[in-house]
Amino acid sequence: MKQFLTALFLLVCIVNSVAQNYDEAKVPAYVLPEILTTSAGQEVKIRKAWEDVRRPEILKLFEDNIYGQMPKDYDSIRYTLKNEDKAAMNGKARLKEVAVQVFRNKKSIQINLLLFVPNNAKKPTPVFVLINNRGKDNTDPTRKIKSGFWPAEMVIDSGYAIAAFHVSDLAPDNKETYMNGVLQLYPEHLKADNGMRAIGAWAWGASRVMDYFENDKDIDAKNVIVVGHSRGGKASLWAAAQDQRFAVCVTNCSGNTGAALARRQFGERITRINTTFPHWFNNNYKKFNDKENELPVDQHMLIALIAPRPLYATNASKDLWADPTGTFLALKKAEEVYALYGMKSKLPANPPGINVPVLKPPLAYHNREGEHDLTAYDWGNFIKLMRSRP
Ligand code: GTR
């Protein structure tokens, strides 16, 4: 019986992997929903119509069909400095470990925020904040363990602050237990087909961290860069789309239901993501399994919601699962919204080569040589993008 089950499991794995397309020639013809045509069929030609009509419409479509509603209300929020080291990193930085507690209906959750601020800063410092979906070792506050996933020393040396929080503080990344976090504060969402789920909860956490930054005098809260890798990159996009206080968004290898176009059906597809990770997106999203073309949105519209703020989407050459080309094409389609703000995209017509970053705001992109990961190479370019801002 055990052998039979193992064989069955292997067969399912093989069928699944064969079902994914990695061949550009087999990408089906598709028509993307228009970003700049309202649901009433009106063409959007000016910024005001975008901001007053079309942008809210698109945001609601993403809430209702994919990421779920974003709860805005809570009773109170409390910031407690749990640990401080004014001479961290051999005196180069100040470490703050802050508990961000959010209360609602006599319940609370706690986000454990880690923050390093450069000691030589003369004024409030812009900060990179990582939505950490990997092991906590990657963000070791003692700096005994170092990781390219969160190269804190490099960022501090470049004059920026760096912060991180772990997704498990908001919603455990598990289909059985994801509700044991923020959703305890908002149980009504669990009953709603368009309610928040795990990715929404992680993005919500980024916004509470933003609330904290607005209260920390060391931080320039007008220059917060939200960063995420893969599932964390889906959350960084949704956080920046929802909360316009984030000045810049970085989304690395975010792929399906991140920065890549779903209609291309290249690499990971909606059915697969909804099956493997049913706790990431709302119930309504399941209606689009194998029906990419019926979605009222595609991911170019999520990027458009970030305009006019800079967006940097990054990929890895061997990570075809996350569709680097589909990501580039989504950015290209979002250019028309940046144009409403008088911003000319500097992206080339076709995807640039491997390790050829296009680092000019507002839309930046690179495809790093290598595997699905977030590395010091990527971070080095995030810093360069920040420096190239006017
Ligand atoms: C994969 C998933 C991707 C991506 C990735 C990750 O298994 O299919 O959508 O999110 O995990 O987070 O590393």
Tab-separated table of C-alpha atoms and ligand atoms in Angstrom:
chain	number	residue	atom	x	y	z
A	1	MET	CA	0.000	0.000	0.000
A	2	LYS	CA	2.802	2.352	0.996
A	3	GLN	CA	4.626	1.618	-2.253
A	4	PHE	CA	1.467	2.216	-4.232
A	5	LEU	CA	0.922	5.573	-2.535
A	6	THR	CA	4.528	6.607	-3.163
A	7	ALA	CA	4.181	5.664	-6.824
A	8	LEU	CA	0.926	7.602	-7.045
A	9	PHE	CA	2.530	10.626	-5.435
A	10	LEU	CA	5.442	10.518	-7.895
A	11	LEU	CA	3.030	10.209	-10.791
A	12	VAL	CA	1.077	13.262	-9.621
A	13	CYS	CA	4.371	15.195	-9.308
A	14	ILE	CA	5.428	14.216	-12.826
A	15	VAL	CA	2.040	15.070	-14.348
A	16	ASN	CA	2.106	18.401	-12.539
A	17	SER	CA	5.564	19.324	-13.715
A	18	VAL	CA	4.794	18.302	-17.281
A	19	ALA	CA	1.647	20.409	-17.162
A	20	GLN	CA	3.711	23.583	-16.690
A	21	ASN	CA	4.801	25.311	-19.867
A	22	TYR	CA	8.370	26.585	-20.162
A	23	ASP	CA	8.345	27.076	-23.907
A	24	GLU	CA	7.890	30.637	-25.161
A	25	ALA	CA	6.529	29.297	-28.455
A	26	LYS	CA	3.657	27.635	-26.590
A	27	VAL	CA	2.466	30.737	-24.761
A	28	PRO	CA	-1.161	31.098	-25.871
A	29	ALA	CA	-2.482	34.234	-27.545
A	30	TYR	CA	-4.073	36.418	-24.885
A	31	VAL	CA	-5.716	39.787	-24.471
A	32	LEU	CA	-4.943	41.707	-21.296
A	33	PRO	CA	-7.676	43.688	-19.572
A	34	GLU	CA	-7.240	47.398	-20.299
A	35	ILE	CA	-5.804	49.334	-17.408
A	36	LEU	CA	-7.108	52.668	-18.633
A	37	THR	CA	-10.712	51.815	-19.498
A	38	THR	CA	-13.217	52.004	-16.659
A	39	SER	CA	-15.782	49.281	-16.031
A	40	ALA	CA	-18.329	51.670	-17.573
A	41	GLY	CA	-16.241	51.675	-20.738
A	42	GLN	CA	-14.795	55.151	-20.352
A	43	GLU	CA	-11.246	55.851	-21.418
A	44	VAL	CA	-8.999	57.290	-18.719
A	45	LYS	CA	-6.798	60.033	-20.109
A	46	ILE	CA	-5.920	62.129	-17.120
A	47	ARG	CA	-4.447	61.548	-13.728
A	48	LYS	CA	-7.558	62.682	-11.871
A	49	ALA	CA	-9.773	60.098	-13.597
A	50	TRP	CA	-7.167	57.457	-12.810
A	51	GLU	CA	-6.972	58.391	-9.138
A	52	ASP	CA	-10.680	59.042	-8.562
A	53	VAL	CA	-12.264	56.312	-10.663
A	54	ARG	CA	-10.110	53.659	-12.246
A	55	ARG	CA	-7.504	53.126	-9.536
A	56	PRO	CA	-10.134	52.438	-6.815
A	57	GLU	CA	-11.968	50.132	-9.228
A	58	ILE	CA	-8.853	48.058	-9.895
A	59	LEU	CA	-7.920	47.935	-6.221
A	60	LYS	CA	-11.363	46.552	-5.422
A	61	LEU	CA	-11.095	43.954	-8.188
A	62	PHE	CA	-7.855	42.684	-6.654
A	63	GLU	CA	-9.389	42.636	-3.175
A	64	ASP	CA	-12.542	40.843	-4.259
A	65	ASN	CA	-10.975	38.319	-6.603
A	66	ILE	CA	-7.484	37.628	-5.297
A	67	TYR	CA	-5.895	39.061	-2.151
A	68	GLY	CA	-8.976	39.803	-0.043
A	69	GLN	CA	-10.096	42.909	1.814
A	70	MET	CA	-7.505	44.799	3.805
A	71	PRO	CA	-8.789	45.593	7.299
A	72	LYS	CA	-8.125	49.227	8.171
A	73	ASP	CA	-9.515	49.459	11.704
A	74	TYR	CA	-7.934	48.402	14.973
A	75	ASP	CA	-8.437	49.608	18.544
A	76	SER	CA	-4.861	50.554	19.344
A	77	ILE	CA	-1.254	49.981	18.488
A	78	ARG	CA	1.700	49.922	20.886
A	79	TYR	CA	5.429	50.066	20.180
A	80	THR	CA	7.828	48.704	22.798
A	81	LEU	CA	11.595	48.806	22.467
A	82	LYS	CA	12.558	45.339	23.691
A	83	ASN	CA	16.260	45.498	23.040
A	84	GLU	CA	18.690	48.129	21.891
A	85	ASP	CA	22.376	48.056	21.035
A	86	LYS	CA	23.791	51.468	20.214
A	87	ALA	CA	27.082	49.974	19.058
A	88	ALA	CA	25.964	47.076	16.891
A	89	MET	CA	28.034	45.985	13.876
A	90	ASN	CA	31.244	47.176	15.561
A	91	GLY	CA	29.749	50.544	16.291
A	92	LYS	CA	28.476	51.209	12.775
A	93	ALA	CA	24.802	50.826	13.582
A	94	ARG	CA	22.172	51.011	16.232
A	95	LEU	CA	20.053	47.900	16.642
A	96	LYS	CA	16.478	48.234	17.787
A	97	GLU	CA	14.218	45.279	18.430
A	98	VAL	CA	10.687	46.588	18.627
A	99	ALA	CA	7.480	44.794	19.526
A	100	VAL	CA	4.631	46.226	17.445
A	101	GLN	CA	1.426	45.127	19.166
A	102	VAL	CA	-1.960	45.638	17.550
A	103	PHE	CA	-5.180	45.347	19.583
A	104	ARG	CA	-8.747	44.735	18.431
A	105	ASN	CA	-11.751	43.432	20.347
A	106	LYS	CA	-9.604	42.484	23.348
A	107	LYS	CA	-7.297	40.393	21.219
A	108	SER	CA	-3.805	41.280	20.095
A	109	ILE	CA	-0.989	40.200	17.838
A	110	GLN	CA	2.679	41.096	18.011
A	111	ILE	CA	5.068	41.825	15.170
A	112	ASN	CA	8.721	41.480	16.170
A	113	LEU	CA	10.527	44.138	14.184
A	114	LEU	CA	14.292	44.202	13.772
A	115	LEU	CA	15.897	47.443	12.746
A	116	PHE	CA	19.477	48.593	12.170
A	117	VAL	CA	20.079	52.315	11.643
A	118	PRO	CA	23.475	53.698	10.541
A	119	ASN	CA	25.164	55.565	13.383
A	120	ASN	CA	26.739	58.161	11.128
A	121	ALA	CA	23.390	59.381	9.799
A	122	LYS	CA	22.931	63.137	10.123
A	123	LYS	CA	19.221	63.047	9.406
A	124	PRO	CA	16.348	60.539	9.421
A	125	THR	CA	17.339	57.596	7.242
A	126	PRO	CA	15.461	55.869	4.417
A	127	VAL	CA	14.856	52.238	5.287
A	128	PHE	CA	14.545	48.930	3.443
A	129	VAL	CA	12.074	46.613	5.158
A	130	LEU	CA	12.051	42.929	4.238
A	131	ILE	CA	8.930	40.797	4.587
A	132	ASN	CA	10.860	37.692	5.628
A	133	ASN	CA	9.327	34.428	4.443
A	134	ARG	CA	12.447	32.327	5.067
A	135	GLY	CA	14.236	31.213	8.228
A	136	LYS	CA	14.834	33.723	10.997
A	137	ASP	CA	18.559	32.919	10.769
A	138	ASN	CA	18.586	35.146	7.702
A	139	THR	CA	17.950	38.170	9.895
A	140	ASP	CA	20.169	37.357	12.876
A	141	PRO	CA	20.158	40.434	15.161
A	142	THR	CA	23.491	39.401	16.704
A	143	ARG	CA	25.077	39.287	13.210
A	144	LYS	CA	26.890	36.062	14.022
A	145	ILE	CA	25.061	34.513	11.079
A	146	LYS	CA	25.256	36.489	7.865
A	147	SER	CA	23.107	35.931	4.785
A	148	GLY	CA	22.819	37.388	1.293
A	149	PHE	CA	19.066	37.210	1.784
A	150	TRP	CA	19.311	40.205	4.131
A	151	PRO	CA	22.857	41.647	3.858
A	152	ALA	CA	22.451	44.130	6.678
A	153	GLU	CA	26.104	45.276	6.834
A	154	MET	CA	26.137	46.136	3.130
A	155	VAL	CA	22.963	48.196	3.433
A	156	ILE	CA	24.233	50.022	6.527
A	157	ASP	CA	27.560	50.762	4.802
A	158	SER	CA	25.572	52.311	1.966
A	159	GLY	CA	23.898	54.728	4.374
A	160	TYR	CA	20.454	53.129	4.536
A	161	ALA	CA	18.639	51.584	7.477
A	162	ILE	CA	17.473	47.982	7.162
A	163	ALA	CA	14.576	46.255	8.880
A	164	ALA	CA	12.799	42.906	8.782
A	165	PHE	CA	9.844	41.087	10.259
A	166	HIS	CA	8.814	37.477	9.878
A	167	VAL	CA	5.603	36.413	8.128
A	168	SER	CA	4.812	33.907	10.892
A	169	ASP	CA	4.044	36.807	13.247
A	170	LEU	CA	1.113	37.677	10.997
A	171	ALA	CA	-0.036	34.368	9.524
A	172	PRO	CA	1.813	31.070	9.766
A	173	ASP	CA	2.602	29.887	6.246
A	174	ASN	CA	0.537	26.742	6.584
A	175	LYS	CA	-2.896	25.874	5.248
A	176	GLU	CA	-4.003	24.416	8.593
A	177	THR	CA	-2.758	27.170	10.901
A	178	TYR	CA	-2.588	30.407	8.879
A	179	MET	CA	-5.591	31.753	10.780
A	180	ASN	CA	-3.644	31.792	14.053
A	181	GLY	CA	-2.367	35.321	13.619
A	182	VAL	CA	-3.920	38.568	12.377
A	183	LEU	CA	-7.061	36.692	11.363
A	184	GLN	CA	-7.828	36.189	15.040
A	185	LEU	CA	-8.338	39.940	15.178
A	186	TYR	CA	-10.539	39.840	12.079
A	187	PRO	CA	-12.373	36.474	12.215
A	188	GLU	CA	-15.164	37.820	10.009
A	189	HIS	CA	-12.704	37.657	7.105
A	190	LEU	CA	-12.503	33.891	7.378
A	191	LYS	CA	-16.207	33.637	6.597
A	192	ALA	CA	-16.052	35.945	3.587
A	193	ASP	CA	-15.173	34.713	0.104
A	194	ASN	CA	-13.351	37.997	-0.424
A	195	GLY	CA	-11.758	37.994	3.032
A	196	MET	CA	-8.081	38.455	3.809
A	197	ARG	CA	-5.845	35.368	3.814
A	198	ALA	CA	-2.123	34.803	4.452
A	199	ILE	CA	-0.573	37.031	1.763
A	200	GLY	CA	-2.986	39.804	2.750
A	201	ALA	CA	-2.035	39.341	6.409
A	202	TRP	CA	1.676	39.682	5.613
A	203	ALA	CA	1.005	42.873	3.642
A	204	TRP	CA	-1.131	44.159	6.516
A	205	GLY	CA	1.864	43.559	8.789
A	206	ALA	CA	4.054	45.687	6.511
A	207	SER	CA	1.578	48.531	6.949
A	208	ARG	CA	1.695	48.251	10.760
A	209	VAL	CA	5.488	48.396	10.539
A	210	MET	CA	5.003	51.527	8.429
A	211	ASP	CA	2.853	52.929	11.277
A	212	TYR	CA	5.835	52.343	13.552
A	213	PHE	CA	8.308	54.018	11.174
A	214	GLU	CA	6.140	57.141	11.220
A	215	ASN	CA	6.835	57.265	14.952
A	216	ASP	CA	10.585	56.610	14.904
A	217	LYS	CA	12.620	59.814	14.593
A	218	ASP	CA	15.630	57.938	13.210
A	219	ILE	CA	13.624	56.875	10.172
A	220	ASP	CA	12.616	58.875	7.117
A	221	ALA	CA	9.099	57.460	6.816
A	222	LYS	CA	8.649	59.179	3.453
A	223	ASN	CA	11.347	56.878	2.077
A	224	VAL	CA	10.420	53.359	3.079
A	225	ILE	CA	11.258	50.661	0.535
A	226	VAL	CA	9.200	47.486	1.012
A	227	VAL	CA	11.066	44.362	-0.175
A	228	GLY	CA	9.883	40.796	-0.613
A	229	HIS	CA	11.127	37.598	-2.185
A	230	SER	CA	8.849	35.123	-3.941
A	231	ARG	CA	5.739	34.689	-1.764
A	232	GLY	CA	7.101	37.632	0.222
A	233	GLY	CA	7.380	39.502	-3.105
A	234	LYS	CA	3.694	38.903	-3.775
A	235	ALA	CA	3.080	40.457	-0.352
A	236	SER	CA	5.415	43.434	-0.980
A	237	LEU	CA	3.490	44.241	-4.167
A	238	TRP	CA	0.141	43.995	-2.436
A	239	ALA	CA	1.426	46.087	0.488
A	240	ALA	CA	2.613	48.870	-1.833
A	241	ALA	CA	-0.561	48.709	-3.940
A	242	GLN	CA	-2.731	49.057	-0.839
A	243	ASP	CA	-0.691	51.481	1.198
A	244	GLN	CA	0.586	54.486	-0.688
A	245	ARG	CA	2.880	55.485	2.165
A	246	PHE	CA	5.478	53.016	0.834
A	247	ALA	CA	7.783	55.111	-1.338
A	248	VAL	CA	9.291	52.264	-3.355
A	249	CYS	CA	8.426	48.601	-3.912
A	250	VAL	CA	10.887	45.789	-4.620
A	251	THR	CA	9.506	42.422	-5.691
A	252	ASN	CA	12.016	39.628	-6.275
A	253	CYS	CA	11.133	36.387	-8.090
A	254	SER	CA	7.474	36.970	-7.213
A	255	GLY	CA	6.097	35.118	-10.249
A	256	ASN	CA	2.536	33.886	-10.339
A	257	THR	CA	0.075	36.214	-8.569
A	258	GLY	CA	3.096	38.441	-8.027
A	259	ALA	CA	4.580	40.496	-10.852
A	260	ALA	CA	4.168	37.981	-13.705
A	261	LEU	CA	1.251	38.000	-16.151
A	262	ALA	CA	-1.142	35.129	-15.383
A	263	ARG	CA	-2.541	34.953	-18.916
A	264	ARG	CA	0.802	33.796	-20.312
A	265	GLN	CA	0.342	30.532	-18.414
A	266	PHE	CA	4.110	30.179	-18.266
A	267	GLY	CA	5.666	28.353	-15.315
A	268	GLU	CA	3.471	28.324	-12.233
A	269	ARG	CA	-0.257	28.690	-12.894
A	270	ILE	CA	-3.244	29.743	-10.811
A	271	THR	CA	-4.597	26.211	-10.367
A	272	ARG	CA	-1.266	25.042	-9.068
A	273	ILE	CA	-0.765	27.934	-6.642
A	274	ASN	CA	-4.333	27.632	-5.329
A	275	THR	CA	-3.928	23.896	-4.843
A	276	THR	CA	-0.554	23.938	-3.141
A	277	PHE	CA	-1.164	27.106	-1.150
A	278	PRO	CA	-4.944	27.373	-0.631
A	279	HIS	CA	-4.353	29.702	2.330
A	280	TRP	CA	-2.563	32.452	0.383
A	281	PHE	CA	-5.468	33.996	-1.535
A	282	ASN	CA	-9.196	34.405	-0.998
A	283	ASN	CA	-11.893	31.854	-1.882
A	284	ASN	CA	-13.024	33.753	-4.972
A	285	TYR	CA	-9.617	33.254	-6.562
A	286	LYS	CA	-10.284	29.534	-6.803
A	287	LYS	CA	-12.939	30.289	-9.436
A	288	PHE	CA	-10.126	31.172	-11.805
A	289	ASN	CA	-8.346	27.834	-11.663
A	290	ASP	CA	-7.540	27.034	-15.306
A	291	LYS	CA	-9.460	30.179	-16.265
A	292	GLU	CA	-6.793	32.859	-16.394
A	293	ASN	CA	-8.584	34.623	-19.239
A	294	GLU	CA	-11.717	35.127	-17.155
A	295	LEU	CA	-9.958	37.157	-14.482
A	296	PRO	CA	-11.101	40.785	-14.574
A	297	VAL	CA	-7.490	41.817	-13.870
A	298	ASP	CA	-3.976	40.674	-14.628
A	299	GLN	CA	-0.795	41.472	-12.762
A	300	HIS	CA	0.163	44.509	-14.915
A	301	MET	CA	-2.736	46.229	-13.160
A	302	LEU	CA	-1.271	45.492	-9.738
A	303	ILE	CA	1.950	47.193	-10.817
A	304	ALA	CA	-0.075	50.116	-12.153
A	305	LEU	CA	-1.514	50.608	-8.646
A	306	ILE	CA	2.018	51.392	-7.439
A	307	ALA	CA	2.435	54.315	-9.881
A	308	PRO	CA	3.835	56.938	-9.716
A	309	ARG	CA	6.162	55.381	-7.128
A	310	PRO	CA	9.215	53.409	-8.286
A	311	LEU	CA	8.815	49.658	-8.670
A	312	TYR	CA	11.759	47.309	-9.063
A	313	ALA	CA	10.950	43.778	-10.218
A	314	THR	CA	13.800	41.295	-10.221
A	315	ASN	CA	14.123	37.702	-11.366
A	316	ALA	CA	16.641	34.879	-11.705
A	317	SER	CA	17.538	33.347	-15.059
A	318	LYS	CA	16.975	29.743	-13.963
A	319	ASP	CA	13.728	30.546	-12.157
A	320	LEU	CA	11.413	29.997	-15.111
A	321	TRP	CA	8.713	28.912	-12.657
A	322	ALA	CA	8.392	32.628	-11.800
A	323	ASP	CA	8.359	33.727	-15.477
A	324	PRO	CA	10.994	36.497	-15.760
A	325	THR	CA	9.716	37.477	-19.229
A	326	GLY	CA	6.095	37.663	-18.056
A	327	THR	CA	7.281	39.969	-15.287
A	328	PHE	CA	9.041	42.278	-17.736
A	329	LEU	CA	5.928	42.394	-19.933
A	330	ALA	CA	3.732	43.269	-16.951
A	331	LEU	CA	5.995	46.241	-16.192
A	332	LYS	CA	5.881	47.342	-19.816
A	333	LYS	CA	2.079	47.351	-19.779
A	334	ALA	CA	2.016	49.438	-16.605
A	335	GLU	CA	4.053	52.192	-18.308
A	336	GLU	CA	0.869	53.869	-19.499
A	337	VAL	CA	-0.134	54.767	-15.941
A	338	TYR	CA	3.289	56.240	-15.178
A	339	ALA	CA	2.860	58.268	-18.367
A	340	LEU	CA	-0.249	59.882	-16.863
A	341	TYR	CA	2.140	61.332	-14.274
A	342	GLY	CA	4.446	62.618	-17.003
A	343	MET	CA	6.965	59.865	-16.283
A	344	LYS	CA	8.709	58.216	-19.172
A	345	SER	CA	9.706	54.626	-18.538
A	346	LYS	CA	13.323	53.810	-19.341
A	347	LEU	CA	12.658	50.122	-19.906
A	348	PRO	CA	13.832	48.813	-23.276
A	349	ALA	CA	11.301	47.362	-25.730
A	350	ASN	CA	12.438	43.793	-25.020
A	351	PRO	CA	13.716	42.099	-21.855
A	352	PRO	CA	17.351	43.042	-21.157
A	353	GLY	CA	20.011	40.315	-21.036
A	354	ILE	CA	20.991	38.331	-17.973
A	355	ASN	CA	22.806	40.469	-15.386
A	356	VAL	CA	21.961	43.672	-17.261
A	357	PRO	CA	19.986	45.659	-14.707
A	358	VAL	CA	17.817	48.527	-15.921
A	359	LEU	CA	18.130	50.785	-12.934
A	360	LYS	CA	16.340	53.934	-13.920
A	361	PRO	CA	13.132	54.812	-12.116
A	362	PRO	CA	10.205	54.650	-12.243
A	363	LEU	CA	10.223	51.051	-13.545
A	364	ALA	CA	13.355	49.003	-12.897
A	365	TYR	CA	14.064	45.387	-13.774
A	366	HIS	CA	16.783	42.790	-13.777
A	367	ASN	CA	17.203	39.107	-14.463
A	368	ARG	CA	20.106	37.828	-12.383
A	369	GLU	CA	22.051	34.787	-13.471
A	370	GLY	CA	21.136	31.876	-11.249
A	371	GLU	CA	18.478	30.276	-9.112
A	372	HIS	CA	15.329	31.323	-7.286
A	373	ASP	CA	16.776	33.350	-4.396
A	374	LEU	CA	17.398	36.813	-3.003
A	375	THR	CA	21.100	37.616	-3.002
A	376	ALA	CA	23.664	40.322	-2.271
A	377	TYR	CA	23.775	41.005	-6.039
A	378	ASP	CA	20.061	41.851	-5.933
A	379	TRP	CA	20.427	44.056	-2.859
A	380	GLY	CA	23.417	45.863	-4.386
A	381	ASN	CA	21.152	46.836	-7.264
A	382	PHE	CA	18.290	47.889	-4.972
A	383	ILE	CA	20.736	50.330	-3.396
A	384	LYS	CA	21.871	51.563	-6.822
A	385	LEU	CA	18.244	52.199	-7.787
A	386	MET	CA	17.755	54.277	-4.647
A	387	ARG	CA	20.846	56.295	-5.491
A	388	SER	CA	19.721	56.901	-9.047
A	389	ARG	CA	16.477	58.483	-7.876
A	390	PRO	CA	16.288	62.193	-8.680
B	1	GTR	C1	6.816	28.173	-4.612
B	1	GTR	C2	5.571	28.829	-5.117
B	1	GTR	C3	5.905	30.172	-5.675
B	1	GTR	C4	6.808	30.959	-4.759
B	1	GTR	C5	7.829	30.104	-4.018
B	1	GTR	C6	8.532	30.774	-2.832
B	1	GTR	O1	6.649	26.881	-4.211
B	1	GTR	O2	5.018	28.014	-6.095
B	1	GTR	O3	4.722	30.882	-5.997
B	1	GTR	O4	6.092	31.742	-3.906
B	1	GTR	O5	7.293	28.938	-3.557
B	1	GTR	O6	7.927	31.491	-2.040
B	1	GTR	O7	9.735	30.539	-2.696
